[in-house]
Amino acid sequence: MNTYELIAPCHFGLEAVLKKEITRLGYEILKVEDGRVTFTGDAAAISRANIFLRTTERILLKIGSFHATTFEELFEGTKALPWEEFIPADGRFWVTKATSIKSKLFSPSDIQSIMKKAMVERLKTKYHTDWFPEDGSDFPVRVTLMKDEVTVCLDTSGESLHKRGYRLATVKAPITETLAAALILLTPWNKDRILIDPFCGSGTFPIEAAMIGAEIAPGMNRSFTAEQWTHIIPKKCWYDAINEAEDKILRDIKMDIQGYDISHNAISAAMENAKLAEVDHLLHFQQRPLSELSHRKKYGFIITNPPYGQRLESEEDMPALYREIGEVYHKLDSWSMFLITAFEQTERYIGKKATKNRKIYNGMMKTYFYQYMGPRPPKRQQ
């Protein structure tokens, strides 16, 4: 089997989590950069990465890279790439996204248009034809220009991998599934510990935690563009990856994961999504205000995405809300709390400095992941 260079993009600030995931899958890391991890793998790695990785947005198959400061260099560099090794004569191909950072060429539409022409020119000479029907499988191309270095990839995933297939019901300002999974994996939480999300919205944190605890692969119930590329990835690779995922599921597991929200619609959405994710038996959702959050057990976890005044509530409501979060947390003796928010004065109103604070970009929004570490539970007697 051929070996490929694969690129996995992720949220800025969460590269280390993704790197650990890829290493656990058994693949060699080539490079870790802002917002992406590059690794090597064969055809089976493409299917396994799409099905198993929780924290990447997509899996890109690198076609090549070159330097370009003019559109002529962009054309010639694109034309020199071995497109015929990937795209068959009937393939439907286009540049679905062009991103330019600190580069002389910066117009996405011009980059897309010139690259498409260059691909056509290359394939004309290889397939000895002047016309392509483009009625076969899809081959979406993604290109990044970083300081005039052009990286060209095929998108193997199609729809972003945060679309697991379970979140049909949603609420305002949801957190994405990939970001939620990455944040959970940043914490010391494990399946034997209590987890509560008091602002659960449509249930993303509890559902992702249940899938992590039960070892349910996030891509089991969706399809991928590269499933049609049978000349690159044999169908058997996908079947094997799904069988591997099925074998890994912990079916008899019991967990204490709870989601609360003040909104009845949010709780209804969360319950519906949990059912679609097939983890509803592992979760408990309840309409309940923050003020009623309490638990008799020790050493639990709060992992949550509270409102922060930029999308839902008004800015003036924030001090009172975060003061209440602090009061509730103070009563939960020995618990740990992790919250992602863009509210700059979080620590001031919670009334306690976080153990750690990590800056994370949620799209273009700068947010902070405040980590309040409680004591470790005593080791159980053998």
mmCIF file of C-alpha atoms in Angstrom:
data_model
loop_
_atom_site.group_PDB
_atom_site.id
_atom_site.type_symbol
_atom_site.label_atom_id
_atom_site.label_comp_id
_atom_site.label_asym_id
_atom_site.label_seq_id
_atom_site.Cartn_x
_atom_site.Cartn_y
_atom_site.Cartn_z
ATOM 1 C CA MET A 1 0.000 0.000 0.000
ATOM 2 C CA ASN A 2 1.127 3.552 -0.749
ATOM 3 C CA THR A 3 2.104 5.823 2.130
ATOM 4 C CA TYR A 4 0.546 9.294 2.188
ATOM 5 C CA GLU A 5 1.133 12.538 3.977
ATOM 6 C CA LEU A 6 -2.101 13.373 5.826
ATOM 7 C CA ILE A 7 -3.032 16.703 7.387
ATOM 8 C CA ALA A 8 -5.519 16.980 10.260
ATOM 9 C CA PRO A 9 -6.700 20.552 11.003
ATOM 10 C CA CYS A 10 -7.955 21.437 14.508
ATOM 11 C CA HIS A 11 -8.838 24.400 16.732
ATOM 12 C CA PHE A 12 -5.899 26.690 17.483
ATOM 13 C CA GLY A 13 -4.541 25.775 20.909
ATOM 14 C CA LEU A 14 -5.609 22.120 20.802
ATOM 15 C CA GLU A 15 -2.873 20.655 18.602
ATOM 16 C CA ALA A 16 -1.356 18.625 21.481
ATOM 17 C CA VAL A 17 -4.667 16.802 22.077
ATOM 18 C CA LEU A 18 -4.960 15.853 18.395
ATOM 19 C CA LYS A 19 -1.300 14.802 18.250
ATOM 20 C CA LYS A 20 -1.896 12.410 21.163
ATOM 21 C CA GLU A 21 -4.982 10.957 19.423
ATOM 22 C CA ILE A 22 -3.076 10.316 16.172
ATOM 23 C CA THR A 23 -0.153 8.739 18.037
ATOM 24 C CA ARG A 24 -2.599 6.443 19.884
ATOM 25 C CA LEU A 25 -3.986 5.322 16.517
ATOM 26 C CA GLY A 26 -0.447 4.218 15.671
ATOM 27 C CA TYR A 27 0.691 6.804 13.115
ATOM 28 C CA GLU A 28 3.915 8.781 12.902
ATOM 29 C CA ILE A 29 3.678 12.541 13.436
ATOM 30 C CA LEU A 30 5.644 14.552 10.863
ATOM 31 C CA LYS A 31 4.851 18.090 11.967
ATOM 32 C CA VAL A 32 2.749 20.053 14.467
ATOM 33 C CA GLU A 33 1.854 23.619 13.424
ATOM 34 C CA ASP A 34 -0.729 26.184 14.505
ATOM 35 C CA GLY A 35 -4.119 24.605 13.879
ATOM 36 C CA ARG A 36 -2.925 21.405 12.186
ATOM 37 C CA VAL A 37 -1.034 18.155 12.663
ATOM 38 C CA THR A 38 0.663 16.323 9.750
ATOM 39 C CA PHE A 39 1.211 12.561 9.909
ATOM 40 C CA THR A 40 1.942 9.638 7.597
ATOM 41 C CA GLY A 41 -0.261 6.661 6.894
ATOM 42 C CA ASP A 42 -1.514 4.238 4.250
ATOM 43 C CA ALA A 43 -4.977 3.945 2.713
ATOM 44 C CA ALA A 44 -6.283 2.277 5.881
ATOM 45 C CA ALA A 45 -5.054 5.296 7.884
ATOM 46 C CA ILE A 46 -7.414 7.553 5.900
ATOM 47 C CA SER A 47 -10.476 5.507 6.834
ATOM 48 C CA ARG A 48 -9.344 4.932 10.451
ATOM 49 C CA ALA A 49 -8.496 8.618 10.999
ATOM 50 C CA ASN A 50 -11.901 9.720 9.674
ATOM 51 C CA ILE A 51 -13.765 7.223 11.846
ATOM 52 C CA PHE A 52 -11.726 7.378 15.093
ATOM 53 C CA LEU A 53 -10.323 10.899 15.531
ATOM 54 C CA ARG A 54 -12.498 13.051 17.805
ATOM 55 C CA THR A 55 -10.711 16.400 17.653
ATOM 56 C CA THR A 56 -9.903 17.096 13.989
ATOM 57 C CA GLU A 57 -12.168 18.945 11.551
ATOM 58 C CA ARG A 58 -11.265 16.787 8.520
ATOM 59 C CA ILE A 59 -8.562 14.537 7.056
ATOM 60 C CA LEU A 60 -6.681 16.021 4.104
ATOM 61 C CA LEU A 61 -4.586 13.946 1.700
ATOM 62 C CA LYS A 62 -1.598 16.043 0.656
ATOM 63 C CA ILE A 63 -0.971 16.126 -3.104
ATOM 64 C CA GLY A 64 2.062 18.407 -2.912
ATOM 65 C CA SER A 65 3.461 21.815 -2.051
ATOM 66 C CA PHE A 66 5.429 24.548 -3.849
ATOM 67 C CA HIS A 67 6.374 28.230 -3.628
ATOM 68 C CA ALA A 68 4.289 30.815 -5.527
ATOM 69 C CA THR A 69 4.246 34.620 -5.473
ATOM 70 C CA THR A 70 2.576 35.093 -8.895
ATOM 71 C CA PHE A 71 -0.459 33.531 -10.543
ATOM 72 C CA GLU A 72 1.829 32.093 -13.227
ATOM 73 C CA GLU A 73 3.842 30.273 -10.539
ATOM 74 C CA LEU A 74 0.585 29.084 -8.969
ATOM 75 C CA PHE A 75 -0.590 27.738 -12.349
ATOM 76 C CA GLU A 76 2.699 25.968 -13.152
ATOM 77 C CA GLY A 77 3.099 24.603 -9.626
ATOM 78 C CA THR A 78 -0.438 23.160 -9.650
ATOM 79 C CA LYS A 79 0.008 21.730 -13.154
ATOM 80 C CA ALA A 80 3.211 19.947 -12.058
ATOM 81 C CA LEU A 81 1.369 17.929 -9.372
ATOM 82 C CA PRO A 82 0.503 14.251 -10.180
ATOM 83 C CA TRP A 83 -3.290 14.723 -10.374
ATOM 84 C CA GLU A 84 -3.769 11.629 -12.564
ATOM 85 C CA GLU A 85 -2.615 9.436 -9.648
ATOM 86 C CA PHE A 86 -5.675 10.549 -7.681
ATOM 87 C CA ILE A 87 -8.421 11.823 -10.008
ATOM 88 C CA PRO A 88 -9.878 9.407 -12.600
ATOM 89 C CA ALA A 89 -11.015 10.566 -16.054
ATOM 90 C CA ASP A 90 -14.655 10.911 -14.923
ATOM 91 C CA GLY A 91 -13.854 12.501 -11.528
ATOM 92 C CA ARG A 92 -15.615 15.711 -10.489
ATOM 93 C CA PHE A 93 -12.903 18.043 -9.191
ATOM 94 C CA TRP A 94 -12.866 21.637 -7.973
ATOM 95 C CA VAL A 95 -11.057 23.844 -5.453
ATOM 96 C CA THR A 96 -13.622 23.975 -2.652
ATOM 97 C CA LYS A 97 -11.614 26.301 -0.393
ATOM 98 C CA ALA A 98 -8.547 28.523 -0.707
ATOM 99 C CA THR A 99 -7.000 30.116 2.388
ATOM 100 C CA SER A 100 -4.238 32.720 2.137
ATOM 101 C CA ILE A 101 -2.199 33.914 5.144
ATOM 102 C CA LYS A 102 0.703 36.379 4.850
ATOM 103 C CA SER A 103 1.026 35.635 1.105
ATOM 104 C CA LYS A 104 1.237 37.802 -2.014
ATOM 105 C CA LEU A 105 -1.630 35.896 -3.648
ATOM 106 C CA PHE A 106 -4.704 36.483 -1.526
ATOM 107 C CA SER A 107 -7.873 36.417 -3.663
ATOM 108 C CA PRO A 108 -9.596 33.061 -2.946
ATOM 109 C CA SER A 109 -11.739 33.172 -6.119
ATOM 110 C CA ASP A 110 -8.735 33.864 -8.389
ATOM 111 C CA ILE A 111 -6.660 31.140 -6.684
ATOM 112 C CA GLN A 112 -9.533 28.656 -7.116
ATOM 113 C CA SER A 113 -10.089 29.536 -10.781
ATOM 114 C CA ILE A 114 -6.400 29.389 -11.801
ATOM 115 C CA MET A 115 -5.816 26.103 -9.980
ATOM 116 C CA LYS A 116 -8.830 24.469 -11.639
ATOM 117 C CA LYS A 117 -7.505 25.502 -15.076
ATOM 118 C CA ALA A 118 -4.071 24.092 -14.226
ATOM 119 C CA MET A 119 -5.581 20.779 -13.081
ATOM 120 C CA VAL A 120 -7.584 20.522 -16.312
ATOM 121 C CA GLU A 121 -4.462 21.201 -18.405
ATOM 122 C CA ARG A 122 -2.510 18.492 -16.583
ATOM 123 C CA LEU A 123 -5.276 15.906 -16.888
ATOM 124 C CA LYS A 124 -5.892 16.720 -20.582
ATOM 125 C CA THR A 125 -2.355 15.606 -21.449
ATOM 126 C CA LYS A 126 -2.558 12.514 -19.211
ATOM 127 C CA TYR A 127 -5.986 11.307 -20.366
ATOM 128 C CA HIS A 128 -5.583 12.539 -24.005
ATOM 129 C CA THR A 129 -8.897 14.369 -24.045
ATOM 130 C CA ASP A 130 -10.112 17.970 -24.352
ATOM 131 C CA TRP A 131 -13.250 17.464 -22.292
ATOM 132 C CA PHE A 132 -14.075 15.901 -18.928
ATOM 133 C CA PRO A 133 -17.633 14.730 -18.139
ATOM 134 C CA GLU A 134 -17.058 15.166 -14.355
ATOM 135 C CA ASP A 135 -19.969 12.820 -13.628
ATOM 136 C CA GLY A 136 -18.035 10.437 -11.372
ATOM 137 C CA SER A 137 -16.952 10.652 -7.727
ATOM 138 C CA ASP A 138 -16.214 13.970 -6.001
ATOM 139 C CA PHE A 139 -12.616 15.122 -5.477
ATOM 140 C CA PRO A 140 -12.785 18.418 -3.541
ATOM 141 C CA VAL A 141 -9.431 20.216 -3.334
ATOM 142 C CA ARG A 142 -8.345 22.463 -0.446
ATOM 143 C CA VAL A 143 -5.386 24.801 -0.741
ATOM 144 C CA THR A 144 -3.538 26.865 1.876
ATOM 145 C CA LEU A 145 -1.050 29.627 1.087
ATOM 146 C CA MET A 146 1.144 30.402 4.096
ATOM 147 C CA LYS A 147 3.966 32.922 3.526
ATOM 148 C CA ASP A 148 3.817 32.116 -0.232
ATOM 149 C CA GLU A 149 4.149 28.351 0.388
ATOM 150 C CA VAL A 150 1.252 26.559 -1.330
ATOM 151 C CA THR A 151 -0.028 23.307 0.205
ATOM 152 C CA VAL A 152 -2.498 21.381 -1.968
ATOM 153 C CA CYS A 153 -4.716 18.618 -0.566
ATOM 154 C CA LEU A 154 -7.710 16.467 -1.398
ATOM 155 C CA ASP A 155 -10.453 16.548 1.240
ATOM 156 C CA THR A 156 -11.202 12.936 2.190
ATOM 157 C CA SER A 157 -13.923 13.778 4.726
ATOM 158 C CA GLY A 158 -16.488 15.909 2.885
ATOM 159 C CA GLU A 159 -18.654 17.469 5.556
ATOM 160 C CA SER A 160 -16.663 18.611 8.591
ATOM 161 C CA LEU A 161 -15.966 15.816 11.073
ATOM 162 C CA HIS A 162 -17.710 17.746 13.844
ATOM 163 C CA LYS A 163 -20.897 16.545 12.129
ATOM 164 C CA ARG A 164 -21.104 13.163 13.827
ATOM 165 C CA GLY A 165 -24.628 12.570 12.606
ATOM 166 C CA TYR A 166 -26.352 12.831 16.001
ATOM 167 C CA ARG A 167 -26.974 16.546 16.467
ATOM 168 C CA LEU A 168 -30.164 17.147 14.513
ATOM 169 C CA ALA A 169 -31.760 19.185 17.291
ATOM 170 C CA THR A 170 -29.823 22.310 18.223
ATOM 171 C CA VAL A 171 -29.997 25.499 20.273
ATOM 172 C CA LYS A 172 -28.410 28.937 19.916
ATOM 173 C CA ALA A 173 -24.596 29.188 20.053
ATOM 174 C CA PRO A 174 -23.797 25.463 20.429
ATOM 175 C CA ILE A 175 -20.231 24.282 20.970
ATOM 176 C CA THR A 176 -18.956 22.027 18.169
ATOM 177 C CA GLU A 177 -18.532 18.332 18.819
ATOM 178 C CA THR A 178 -14.797 18.371 17.945
ATOM 179 C CA LEU A 179 -14.100 21.269 20.323
ATOM 180 C CA ALA A 180 -16.161 19.675 23.118
ATOM 181 C CA ALA A 181 -14.297 16.365 22.737
ATOM 182 C CA ALA A 182 -10.895 18.116 22.737
ATOM 183 C CA LEU A 183 -11.730 20.045 25.916
ATOM 184 C CA ILE A 184 -12.902 16.888 27.712
ATOM 185 C CA LEU A 185 -9.679 15.123 26.672
ATOM 186 C CA LEU A 186 -7.689 18.050 28.116
ATOM 187 C CA THR A 187 -9.125 17.326 31.572
ATOM 188 C CA PRO A 188 -8.277 14.382 33.887
ATOM 189 C CA TRP A 189 -11.927 13.200 33.713
ATOM 190 C CA ASN A 190 -12.465 9.497 33.084
ATOM 191 C CA LYS A 191 -15.511 7.242 32.822
ATOM 192 C CA ASP A 192 -15.450 6.396 36.552
ATOM 193 C CA ARG A 193 -15.879 10.032 37.636
ATOM 194 C CA ILE A 194 -19.089 12.098 37.896
ATOM 195 C CA LEU A 195 -19.515 14.767 35.212
ATOM 196 C CA ILE A 196 -22.104 17.570 35.208
ATOM 197 C CA ASP A 197 -22.706 20.267 32.605
ATOM 198 C CA PRO A 198 -25.032 22.887 34.165
ATOM 199 C CA PHE A 199 -25.400 24.788 30.835
ATOM 200 C CA CYS A 200 -25.752 21.725 28.631
ATOM 201 C CA GLY A 201 -27.683 23.299 25.738
ATOM 202 C CA SER A 202 -28.241 20.601 23.124
ATOM 203 C CA GLY A 203 -26.110 18.160 25.129
ATOM 204 C CA THR A 204 -22.776 18.221 23.305
ATOM 205 C CA PHE A 205 -20.455 17.955 26.340
ATOM 206 C CA PRO A 206 -22.388 15.088 28.029
ATOM 207 C CA ILE A 207 -22.841 13.206 24.729
ATOM 208 C CA GLU A 208 -19.174 13.523 23.734
ATOM 209 C CA ALA A 209 -18.115 12.451 27.255
ATOM 210 C CA ALA A 210 -20.367 9.383 27.052
ATOM 211 C CA MET A 211 -18.906 8.480 23.640
ATOM 212 C CA ILE A 212 -15.358 8.883 25.000
ATOM 213 C CA GLY A 213 -16.161 6.810 28.112
ATOM 214 C CA ALA A 214 -17.853 4.033 26.133
ATOM 215 C CA GLU A 215 -15.153 4.199 23.423
ATOM 216 C CA ILE A 216 -17.681 4.860 20.656
ATOM 217 C CA ALA A 217 -15.857 6.092 17.540
ATOM 218 C CA PRO A 218 -17.257 9.501 16.464
ATOM 219 C CA GLY A 219 -17.405 8.689 12.732
ATOM 220 C CA MET A 220 -19.295 5.399 12.924
ATOM 221 C CA ASN A 221 -22.646 6.760 11.783
ATOM 222 C CA ARG A 222 -21.757 9.008 8.873
ATOM 223 C CA SER A 223 -20.272 8.820 5.391
ATOM 224 C CA PHE A 224 -17.099 10.314 3.893
ATOM 225 C CA THR A 225 -16.215 11.619 0.431
ATOM 226 C CA ALA A 226 -13.233 9.249 0.116
ATOM 227 C CA GLU A 227 -15.448 6.149 0.443
ATOM 228 C CA GLN A 228 -15.974 6.521 -3.324
ATOM 229 C CA TRP A 229 -12.228 6.587 -4.085
ATOM 230 C CA THR A 230 -11.908 2.819 -4.443
ATOM 231 C CA HIS A 231 -8.787 3.155 -6.658
ATOM 232 C CA ILE A 232 -7.007 4.797 -3.673
ATOM 233 C CA ILE A 233 -8.777 3.265 -0.646
ATOM 234 C CA PRO A 234 -10.216 -0.245 -1.075
ATOM 235 C CA LYS A 235 -13.720 -0.708 0.344
ATOM 236 C CA LYS A 236 -12.234 -3.262 2.728
ATOM 237 C CA CYS A 237 -10.389 -0.469 4.587
ATOM 238 C CA TRP A 238 -13.713 1.149 5.525
ATOM 239 C CA TYR A 239 -15.320 -2.170 6.500
ATOM 240 C CA ASP A 240 -12.283 -3.088 8.620
ATOM 241 C CA ALA A 241 -12.303 0.306 10.374
ATOM 242 C CA ILE A 242 -16.022 0.028 11.186
ATOM 243 C CA ASN A 243 -15.569 -3.542 12.488
ATOM 244 C CA GLU A 244 -12.652 -2.349 14.633
ATOM 245 C CA ALA A 245 -14.831 0.475 15.987
ATOM 246 C CA GLU A 246 -17.677 -1.949 16.778
ATOM 247 C CA ASP A 247 -15.290 -4.258 18.650
ATOM 248 C CA LYS A 248 -13.963 -1.426 20.818
ATOM 249 C CA ILE A 249 -17.343 -0.284 22.223
ATOM 250 C CA LEU A 250 -17.776 -0.916 25.956
ATOM 251 C CA ARG A 251 -21.396 -2.064 25.920
ATOM 252 C CA ASP A 252 -21.919 -2.879 29.627
ATOM 253 C CA ILE A 253 -20.506 0.377 30.929
ATOM 254 C CA LYS A 254 -22.269 2.570 33.512
ATOM 255 C CA MET A 255 -21.438 6.262 33.931
ATOM 256 C CA ASP A 256 -22.720 9.191 35.987
ATOM 257 C CA ILE A 257 -22.997 12.010 33.415
ATOM 258 C CA GLN A 258 -25.645 14.707 33.865
ATOM 259 C CA GLY A 259 -26.731 17.715 31.863
ATOM 260 C CA TYR A 260 -28.866 20.571 33.192
ATOM 261 C CA ASP A 261 -30.270 23.621 31.492
ATOM 262 C CA ILE A 262 -32.822 26.257 32.428
ATOM 263 C CA SER A 263 -34.449 25.906 28.982
ATOM 264 C CA HIS A 264 -37.043 23.187 28.364
ATOM 265 C CA ASN A 265 -36.274 23.308 24.607
ATOM 266 C CA ALA A 266 -32.566 22.735 25.269
ATOM 267 C CA ILE A 267 -33.268 19.668 27.415
ATOM 268 C CA SER A 268 -35.629 18.261 24.758
ATOM 269 C CA ALA A 269 -32.933 18.781 22.104
ATOM 270 C CA ALA A 270 -30.260 17.173 24.314
ATOM 271 C CA MET A 271 -32.415 14.095 24.959
ATOM 272 C CA GLU A 272 -33.180 13.706 21.251
ATOM 273 C CA ASN A 273 -29.495 14.027 20.297
ATOM 274 C CA ALA A 274 -28.392 11.546 22.993
ATOM 275 C CA LYS A 275 -30.874 9.029 21.603
ATOM 276 C CA LEU A 276 -29.504 9.490 18.060
ATOM 277 C CA ALA A 277 -25.947 9.061 19.404
ATOM 278 C CA GLU A 278 -27.135 5.853 21.148
ATOM 279 C CA VAL A 279 -25.839 7.037 24.538
ATOM 280 C CA ASP A 280 -29.157 8.112 26.109
ATOM 281 C CA HIS A 281 -28.952 5.174 28.562
ATOM 282 C CA LEU A 282 -25.688 6.607 29.920
ATOM 283 C CA LEU A 283 -26.948 10.167 30.476
ATOM 284 C CA HIS A 284 -29.398 12.051 32.669
ATOM 285 C CA PHE A 285 -30.802 15.390 31.462
ATOM 286 C CA GLN A 286 -32.976 17.679 33.569
ATOM 287 C CA GLN A 287 -34.427 21.178 33.333
ATOM 288 C CA ARG A 288 -32.837 22.866 36.316
ATOM 289 C CA PRO A 289 -31.387 26.319 37.109
ATOM 290 C CA LEU A 290 -27.739 26.759 38.075
ATOM 291 C CA SER A 291 -28.711 27.677 41.657
ATOM 292 C CA GLU A 292 -29.984 24.106 42.225
ATOM 293 C CA LEU A 293 -26.718 22.433 41.240
ATOM 294 C CA SER A 294 -25.457 20.265 44.089
ATOM 295 C CA HIS A 295 -24.188 16.708 44.549
ATOM 296 C CA ARG A 296 -23.619 14.585 47.630
ATOM 297 C CA LYS A 297 -20.639 12.740 46.125
ATOM 298 C CA LYS A 298 -17.077 14.086 46.071
ATOM 299 C CA TYR A 299 -14.432 14.405 43.369
ATOM 300 C CA GLY A 300 -16.806 15.169 40.500
ATOM 301 C CA PHE A 301 -16.262 17.325 37.424
ATOM 302 C CA ILE A 302 -18.084 20.331 36.007
ATOM 303 C CA ILE A 303 -17.267 20.772 32.305
ATOM 304 C CA THR A 304 -19.315 23.489 30.674
ATOM 305 C CA ASN A 305 -19.709 26.257 28.106
ATOM 306 C CA PRO A 306 -21.594 29.005 30.006
ATOM 307 C CA PRO A 307 -23.051 32.079 28.284
ATOM 308 C CA TYR A 308 -20.506 34.858 27.859
ATOM 309 C CA GLY A 309 -22.459 37.855 26.627
ATOM 310 C CA GLN A 310 -21.304 37.845 23.006
ATOM 311 C CA ARG A 311 -24.116 35.845 21.439
ATOM 312 C CA LEU A 312 -26.921 35.131 23.880
ATOM 313 C CA GLU A 313 -27.198 37.227 27.016
ATOM 314 C CA SER A 314 -26.300 40.879 27.378
ATOM 315 C CA GLU A 315 -22.893 41.858 28.788
ATOM 316 C CA GLU A 316 -24.372 43.391 31.955
ATOM 317 C CA ASP A 317 -25.829 40.002 33.026
ATOM 318 C CA MET A 318 -22.409 38.364 33.092
ATOM 319 C CA PRO A 319 -21.007 39.468 36.497
ATOM 320 C CA ALA A 320 -24.051 38.104 38.355
ATOM 321 C CA LEU A 321 -23.995 34.842 36.390
ATOM 322 C CA TYR A 322 -20.280 34.199 36.972
ATOM 323 C CA ARG A 323 -20.595 35.167 40.647
ATOM 324 C CA GLU A 324 -23.318 32.493 40.912
ATOM 325 C CA ILE A 325 -21.067 29.927 39.169
ATOM 326 C CA GLY A 326 -18.408 30.698 41.790
ATOM 327 C CA GLU A 327 -20.875 30.308 44.688
ATOM 328 C CA VAL A 328 -22.188 26.964 43.372
ATOM 329 C CA TYR A 329 -18.671 25.638 42.750
ATOM 330 C CA HIS A 330 -17.504 26.720 46.226
ATOM 331 C CA LYS A 331 -20.139 24.428 47.799
ATOM 332 C CA LEU A 332 -19.029 21.408 45.752
ATOM 333 C CA ASP A 333 -16.231 20.324 48.060
ATOM 334 C CA SER A 334 -13.347 18.566 46.253
ATOM 335 C CA TRP A 335 -14.792 18.989 42.735
ATOM 336 C CA SER A 336 -12.904 20.166 39.631
ATOM 337 C CA MET A 337 -14.395 22.710 37.214
ATOM 338 C CA PHE A 338 -13.516 23.427 33.593
ATOM 339 C CA LEU A 339 -15.236 26.140 31.589
ATOM 340 C CA ILE A 340 -14.715 27.692 28.179
ATOM 341 C CA THR A 341 -15.741 31.326 27.883
ATOM 342 C CA ALA A 342 -14.877 34.613 26.167
ATOM 343 C CA PHE A 343 -15.858 36.582 29.295
ATOM 344 C CA GLU A 344 -12.592 38.306 30.242
ATOM 345 C CA GLN A 345 -13.422 38.761 33.948
ATOM 346 C CA THR A 346 -14.309 35.152 34.707
ATOM 347 C CA GLU A 347 -11.807 34.661 37.554
ATOM 348 C CA ARG A 348 -12.729 37.967 39.196
ATOM 349 C CA TYR A 349 -16.423 37.107 39.500
ATOM 350 C CA ILE A 350 -15.948 33.405 40.259
ATOM 351 C CA GLY A 351 -13.801 34.682 43.095
ATOM 352 C CA LYS A 352 -10.915 32.309 42.545
ATOM 353 C CA LYS A 353 -7.912 32.154 40.245
ATOM 354 C CA ALA A 354 -7.890 29.153 37.900
ATOM 355 C CA THR A 355 -5.223 26.476 38.307
ATOM 356 C CA LYS A 356 -4.561 26.757 34.570
ATOM 357 C CA ASN A 357 -5.897 28.959 31.803
ATOM 358 C CA ARG A 358 -5.515 28.038 28.138
ATOM 359 C CA LYS A 359 -6.258 30.365 25.212
ATOM 360 C CA ILE A 360 -8.332 28.661 22.493
ATOM 361 C CA TYR A 361 -9.747 30.106 19.283
ATOM 362 C CA ASN A 362 -13.353 29.039 18.750
ATOM 363 C CA GLY A 363 -13.611 30.001 15.085
ATOM 364 C CA MET A 364 -12.428 33.623 15.062
ATOM 365 C CA MET A 365 -13.446 34.205 18.680
ATOM 366 C CA LYS A 366 -10.741 34.194 21.330
ATOM 367 C CA THR A 367 -11.900 32.152 24.312
ATOM 368 C CA TYR A 368 -10.283 30.889 27.502
ATOM 369 C CA PHE A 369 -10.461 27.427 29.008
ATOM 370 C CA TYR A 370 -10.375 27.981 32.774
ATOM 371 C CA GLN A 371 -9.258 24.875 34.665
ATOM 372 C CA TYR A 372 -10.008 24.672 38.404
ATOM 373 C CA MET A 373 -8.374 21.491 39.650
ATOM 374 C CA GLY A 374 -9.843 19.818 42.708
ATOM 375 C CA PRO A 375 -7.916 17.288 44.828
ATOM 376 C CA ARG A 376 -7.355 13.786 43.506
ATOM 377 C CA PRO A 377 -9.556 11.114 45.051
ATOM 378 C CA PRO A 378 -7.770 8.770 47.481
ATOM 379 C CA LYS A 379 -6.562 5.552 45.854
ATOM 380 C CA ARG A 380 -8.968 2.658 46.387
ATOM 381 C CA GLN A 381 -7.867 -0.152 48.670
ATOM 382 C CA GLN A 382 -6.906 -3.270 46.716
#
